[in-house]
Amino acid sequence: MPGLILWGVGTSRTIRPHWALHELRLQYETRPILPRTGETQTAEFTELNARQKVPVLQDGDLVLTESAAIVTYLSDAYGQPDTALFPADARGRARCLEWCFFVISELDATSLYVMRRHRDLSHIYGEAPSANDAAATYFQKQMRSVERALEEGGHYILGDRFTAADLVLSTCVTWAVRYGVPVGEPVLSYNERVTARPAYARALLSNAAPAGTVRV
Ligand SMILES: N[C@@H](CCC(=O)N[C@@H](CS)C(=O)NCC(=O)O)C(=O)O
């Protein structure tokens, strides 16, 4: 069994690789460090990730950051025909990557993370109510493409098979619901379906922050 080590717990980004590891039924060790505790600022961690962010995956001498890149690598390196998180054919893989990049750039970075910075983390990044409102509106507009994909009738975003696109998308839908951004019924039922997966329940446990941690 490979020596997989995952750094980071407690966030919508860290749950992605935990979830992928459980979908792929891999054994791994967790280093349960959290943002804004000082744990991402240590010399040891900065040596691994100069960006001082979680999640980080170590697989032997490979050190990988960025949640969606980690999910992709894990599936490519360890996916079996029944567990892989990407379609095997080039076009299917491209479509899945297209969704992953869309989710990470449009839903996460441009919408939800803007809200996170200027709401929960406004003591660090400043108050910006109009940026918050615009980000919520933008999120809802971008979600129309998700609604349309689901209208095509598949159980998952690319049809009948759960893929990395569902994994990353679901973490953003859950995040939006937590922030009170309106999400339509078809997307909510889709998200219930996806988060009912046993691997998600295990990922939630693996991603739980240690009791008593203080974040600044
Ligand atoms: N695009 C990155 C974002 C990673 C990120 O921003 N991580 C935050 C936690 S969600 C972090 O580690 N912040 C460092 C800190 O605040 O100490 C990914 O998807 O992995």
Short mmCIF file of C-alpha atoms and ligand atoms in Angstrom, two decimals:
data_model
loop_
_atom_site.label_atom_id
_atom_site.label_comp_id
_atom_site.label_asym_id
_atom_site.label_seq_id
_atom_site.Cartn_x
_atom_site.Cartn_y
_atom_site.Cartn_z
CA MET A 1 0.00 0.00 0.00
CA PRO A 2 1.44 3.40 -0.92
CA GLY A 3 2.52 5.85 1.77
CA LEU A 4 -0.14 8.46 1.19
CA ILE A 5 -0.24 11.41 3.58
CA LEU A 6 -2.91 14.12 3.40
CA TRP A 7 -2.38 17.41 5.17
CA GLY A 8 -5.43 19.44 6.15
CA VAL A 9 -8.89 19.06 7.64
CA GLY A 10 -11.90 21.18 8.43
CA THR A 11 -12.67 23.02 5.17
CA SER A 12 -14.64 22.68 1.93
CA ARG A 13 -11.33 22.36 0.10
CA THR A 14 -9.80 19.71 2.37
CA ILE A 15 -12.84 17.44 2.22
CA ARG A 16 -12.31 16.99 -1.54
CA PRO A 17 -9.18 14.83 -1.33
CA HIS A 18 -10.49 13.01 1.77
CA TRP A 19 -13.60 12.15 -0.20
CA ALA A 20 -11.58 11.00 -3.24
CA LEU A 21 -9.36 8.82 -1.05
CA HIS A 22 -12.43 7.11 0.40
CA GLU A 23 -14.10 6.70 -3.02
CA LEU A 24 -10.89 5.06 -4.24
CA ARG A 25 -10.75 2.92 -1.07
CA LEU A 26 -7.17 3.94 -0.29
CA GLN A 27 -5.41 3.79 3.06
CA TYR A 28 -3.76 7.05 4.09
CA GLU A 29 -2.52 9.06 7.02
CA THR A 30 -3.95 12.46 7.90
CA ARG A 31 -2.01 15.38 9.28
CA PRO A 32 -5.00 17.24 10.77
CA ILE A 33 -3.77 20.81 10.45
CA LEU A 34 -6.14 23.73 9.98
CA PRO A 35 -6.00 27.16 8.38
CA ARG A 36 -5.55 30.22 10.59
CA THR A 37 -4.11 28.27 13.49
CA GLY A 38 -0.48 28.97 12.61
CA GLU A 39 -0.12 25.33 11.48
CA THR A 40 0.13 26.29 7.79
CA GLN A 41 2.85 28.81 8.64
CA THR A 42 5.43 26.50 10.21
CA ALA A 43 8.83 26.01 8.55
CA GLU A 44 8.10 22.29 8.03
CA PHE A 45 4.81 22.96 6.27
CA THR A 46 6.14 25.92 4.25
CA GLU A 47 8.86 23.61 2.96
CA LEU A 48 6.08 21.38 1.57
CA ASN A 49 3.83 24.17 0.32
CA ALA A 50 5.27 27.64 -0.14
CA ARG A 51 1.66 28.88 -0.57
CA GLN A 52 1.01 27.89 3.06
CA LYS A 53 -2.36 26.34 2.27
CA VAL A 54 -4.16 23.05 2.75
CA PRO A 55 -4.84 20.51 1.35
CA VAL A 56 -1.45 19.00 0.47
CA LEU A 57 -0.89 15.40 -0.59
CA GLN A 58 2.36 13.52 -0.17
CA ASP A 59 2.81 10.32 -2.11
CA GLY A 60 6.40 9.24 -1.58
CA ASP A 61 8.50 12.01 -3.07
CA LEU A 62 5.53 13.65 -4.81
CA VAL A 63 4.10 16.71 -3.06
CA LEU A 64 0.89 18.03 -4.59
CA THR A 65 -1.30 21.01 -3.74
CA GLU A 66 -4.67 22.27 -5.08
CA SER A 67 -7.66 20.16 -4.11
CA ALA A 68 -8.87 19.40 -7.65
CA ALA A 69 -5.37 18.49 -8.85
CA ILE A 70 -5.04 16.08 -5.92
CA VAL A 71 -8.40 14.45 -6.72
CA THR A 72 -7.32 14.08 -10.36
CA TYR A 73 -3.94 12.59 -9.47
CA LEU A 74 -5.40 10.10 -6.99
CA SER A 75 -7.87 8.83 -9.57
CA ASP A 76 -5.24 8.64 -12.32
CA ALA A 77 -2.71 6.89 -10.11
CA TYR A 78 -4.94 4.56 -8.12
CA GLY A 79 -8.39 4.41 -9.78
CA GLN A 80 -9.66 0.96 -10.72
CA PRO A 81 -12.31 0.44 -13.40
CA ASP A 82 -15.02 0.45 -10.70
CA THR A 83 -13.63 3.32 -8.59
CA ALA A 84 -11.98 5.78 -11.04
CA LEU A 85 -13.29 9.33 -10.79
CA PHE A 86 -12.73 10.19 -14.47
CA PRO A 87 -14.09 8.60 -17.65
CA ALA A 88 -11.40 6.56 -19.41
CA ASP A 89 -11.90 8.04 -22.89
CA ALA A 90 -10.26 11.33 -23.89
CA ARG A 91 -13.50 13.19 -24.60
CA GLY A 92 -15.18 12.02 -21.41
CA ARG A 93 -12.10 12.98 -19.42
CA ALA A 94 -12.01 16.42 -21.08
CA ARG A 95 -15.68 16.99 -20.26
CA CYS A 96 -15.05 15.99 -16.64
CA LEU A 97 -12.04 18.32 -16.40
CA GLU A 98 -14.12 21.10 -17.97
CA TRP A 99 -16.63 20.77 -15.11
CA CYS A 100 -13.88 20.60 -12.49
CA PHE A 101 -12.19 23.78 -13.77
CA PHE A 102 -15.58 25.50 -13.97
CA VAL A 103 -16.40 24.59 -10.38
CA ILE A 104 -13.03 25.64 -9.00
CA SER A 105 -12.77 28.91 -10.90
CA GLU A 106 -16.37 30.13 -11.16
CA LEU A 107 -18.17 28.64 -8.16
CA ASP A 108 -15.37 28.35 -5.62
CA ALA A 109 -12.81 31.11 -6.30
CA THR A 110 -15.01 33.74 -7.95
CA SER A 111 -18.18 33.30 -5.89
CA LEU A 112 -18.04 31.38 -2.60
CA TYR A 113 -14.51 32.32 -1.63
CA VAL A 114 -15.30 35.99 -2.24
CA MET A 115 -18.17 35.62 0.22
CA ARG A 116 -15.99 33.76 2.67
CA ARG A 117 -13.31 36.45 2.60
CA HIS A 118 -15.72 39.32 3.11
CA ARG A 119 -18.14 37.67 5.56
CA ASP A 120 -16.56 35.09 7.90
CA LEU A 121 -13.05 36.42 7.32
CA SER A 122 -13.88 40.14 7.08
CA HIS A 123 -11.59 40.76 10.08
CA ILE A 124 -8.73 39.80 7.72
CA TYR A 125 -9.97 40.79 4.25
CA GLY A 126 -12.34 43.68 5.04
CA GLU A 127 -16.08 44.26 4.82
CA ALA A 128 -17.46 44.39 1.25
CA PRO A 129 -21.25 43.97 1.30
CA SER A 130 -21.74 44.80 -2.38
CA ALA A 131 -19.04 42.28 -3.39
CA ASN A 132 -20.83 39.67 -1.25
CA ASP A 133 -24.18 40.34 -2.89
CA ALA A 134 -22.67 40.33 -6.38
CA ALA A 135 -20.86 37.04 -5.65
CA ALA A 136 -24.11 35.38 -4.50
CA THR A 137 -25.92 36.58 -7.63
CA TYR A 138 -23.04 35.43 -9.82
CA PHE A 139 -23.08 31.99 -8.16
CA GLN A 140 -26.80 31.58 -8.89
CA LYS A 141 -26.30 32.62 -12.51
CA GLN A 142 -23.44 30.15 -12.99
CA MET A 143 -25.53 27.38 -11.42
CA ARG A 144 -27.93 27.56 -14.38
CA SER A 145 -25.50 25.41 -16.36
CA VAL A 146 -25.64 22.80 -13.58
CA GLU A 147 -29.46 22.87 -13.65
CA ARG A 148 -29.41 22.38 -17.41
CA ALA A 149 -27.00 19.45 -17.18
CA LEU A 150 -29.24 17.80 -14.58
CA GLU A 151 -32.33 18.40 -16.74
CA GLU A 152 -30.80 16.00 -19.24
CA GLY A 153 -31.90 13.32 -16.81
CA GLY A 154 -28.70 11.71 -15.56
CA HIS A 155 -28.23 10.75 -11.96
CA TYR A 156 -24.91 12.62 -11.95
CA ILE A 157 -23.52 15.63 -13.77
CA LEU A 158 -22.02 13.54 -16.58
CA GLY A 159 -24.79 10.96 -16.71
CA ASP A 160 -24.98 7.70 -14.82
CA ARG A 161 -21.56 7.57 -13.27
CA PHE A 162 -20.24 9.50 -10.24
CA THR A 163 -17.12 11.43 -11.22
CA ALA A 164 -14.70 14.05 -9.89
CA ALA A 165 -17.07 16.67 -11.34
CA ASP A 166 -19.75 15.61 -8.86
CA LEU A 167 -17.29 15.51 -6.00
CA VAL A 168 -16.04 19.07 -6.42
CA LEU A 169 -19.44 20.45 -7.41
CA SER A 170 -21.15 18.95 -4.38
CA THR A 171 -18.66 20.58 -2.01
CA CYS A 172 -19.62 23.96 -3.50
CA VAL A 173 -23.37 23.28 -3.35
CA THR A 174 -23.05 22.30 0.32
CA TRP A 175 -20.98 25.44 0.95
CA ALA A 176 -23.59 27.65 -0.80
CA VAL A 177 -26.44 26.12 1.20
CA ARG A 178 -24.48 26.81 4.40
CA TYR A 179 -24.13 30.44 3.30
CA GLY A 180 -27.85 30.79 2.59
CA VAL A 181 -27.41 31.24 -1.18
CA PRO A 182 -30.67 30.05 -2.82
CA VAL A 183 -30.20 26.71 -4.61
CA GLY A 184 -33.00 25.17 -6.70
CA GLU A 185 -34.80 21.94 -5.79
CA PRO A 186 -33.31 19.77 -8.58
CA VAL A 187 -29.80 20.73 -7.47
CA LEU A 188 -30.65 20.11 -3.81
CA SER A 189 -31.97 16.61 -4.60
CA TYR A 190 -28.89 15.95 -6.72
CA ASN A 191 -26.69 17.03 -3.81
CA GLU A 192 -28.59 14.78 -1.40
CA ARG A 193 -28.01 11.86 -3.78
CA VAL A 194 -24.30 12.57 -4.04
CA THR A 195 -23.73 13.18 -0.32
CA ALA A 196 -25.59 9.95 0.53
CA ARG A 197 -22.58 8.04 -0.79
CA PRO A 198 -20.85 5.99 1.95
CA ALA A 199 -17.47 7.47 0.96
CA TYR A 200 -18.79 10.97 1.71
CA ALA A 201 -19.84 9.94 5.23
CA ARG A 202 -16.34 8.57 5.82
CA ALA A 203 -14.79 11.74 4.37
CA LEU A 204 -16.82 13.91 6.74
CA LEU A 205 -15.35 12.01 9.68
CA SER A 206 -11.81 12.18 8.28
CA ASN A 207 -12.19 15.91 7.58
CA ALA A 208 -13.51 16.81 11.04
CA ALA A 209 -11.43 19.42 12.86
CA PRO A 210 -9.91 18.22 16.14
CA ALA A 211 -11.99 19.33 19.13
CA GLY A 212 -10.96 22.58 20.77
CA THR A 213 -8.97 24.02 17.84
CA VAL A 214 -8.85 27.82 17.85
CA ARG A 215 -8.76 29.66 14.51
CA VAL A 216 -7.98 33.35 14.26
N1 LIG B 1 -7.38 26.58 -4.54
C1 LIG B 1 -6.93 25.93 -3.33
C2 LIG B 1 -7.38 26.74 -2.13
C3 LIG B 1 -6.71 26.28 -0.86
C4 LIG B 1 -7.00 27.22 0.28
O1 LIG B 1 -7.28 28.41 0.10
N2 LIG B 1 -6.91 26.69 1.50
C5 LIG B 1 -7.18 27.50 2.69
C6 LIG B 1 -8.18 26.75 3.57
S1 LIG B 1 -9.67 26.39 2.72
C7 LIG B 1 -5.89 27.63 3.49
O2 LIG B 1 -5.17 26.69 3.64
N3 LIG B 1 -5.58 28.83 4.00
C8 LIG B 1 -4.38 28.99 4.79
C9 LIG B 1 -4.53 29.69 6.09
O3 LIG B 1 -5.49 30.50 6.16
O4 LIG B 1 -3.78 29.44 7.03
C10 LIG B 1 -7.47 24.49 -3.30
O5 LIG B 1 -8.57 24.24 -3.84
O6 LIG B 1 -6.80 23.61 -2.74
#
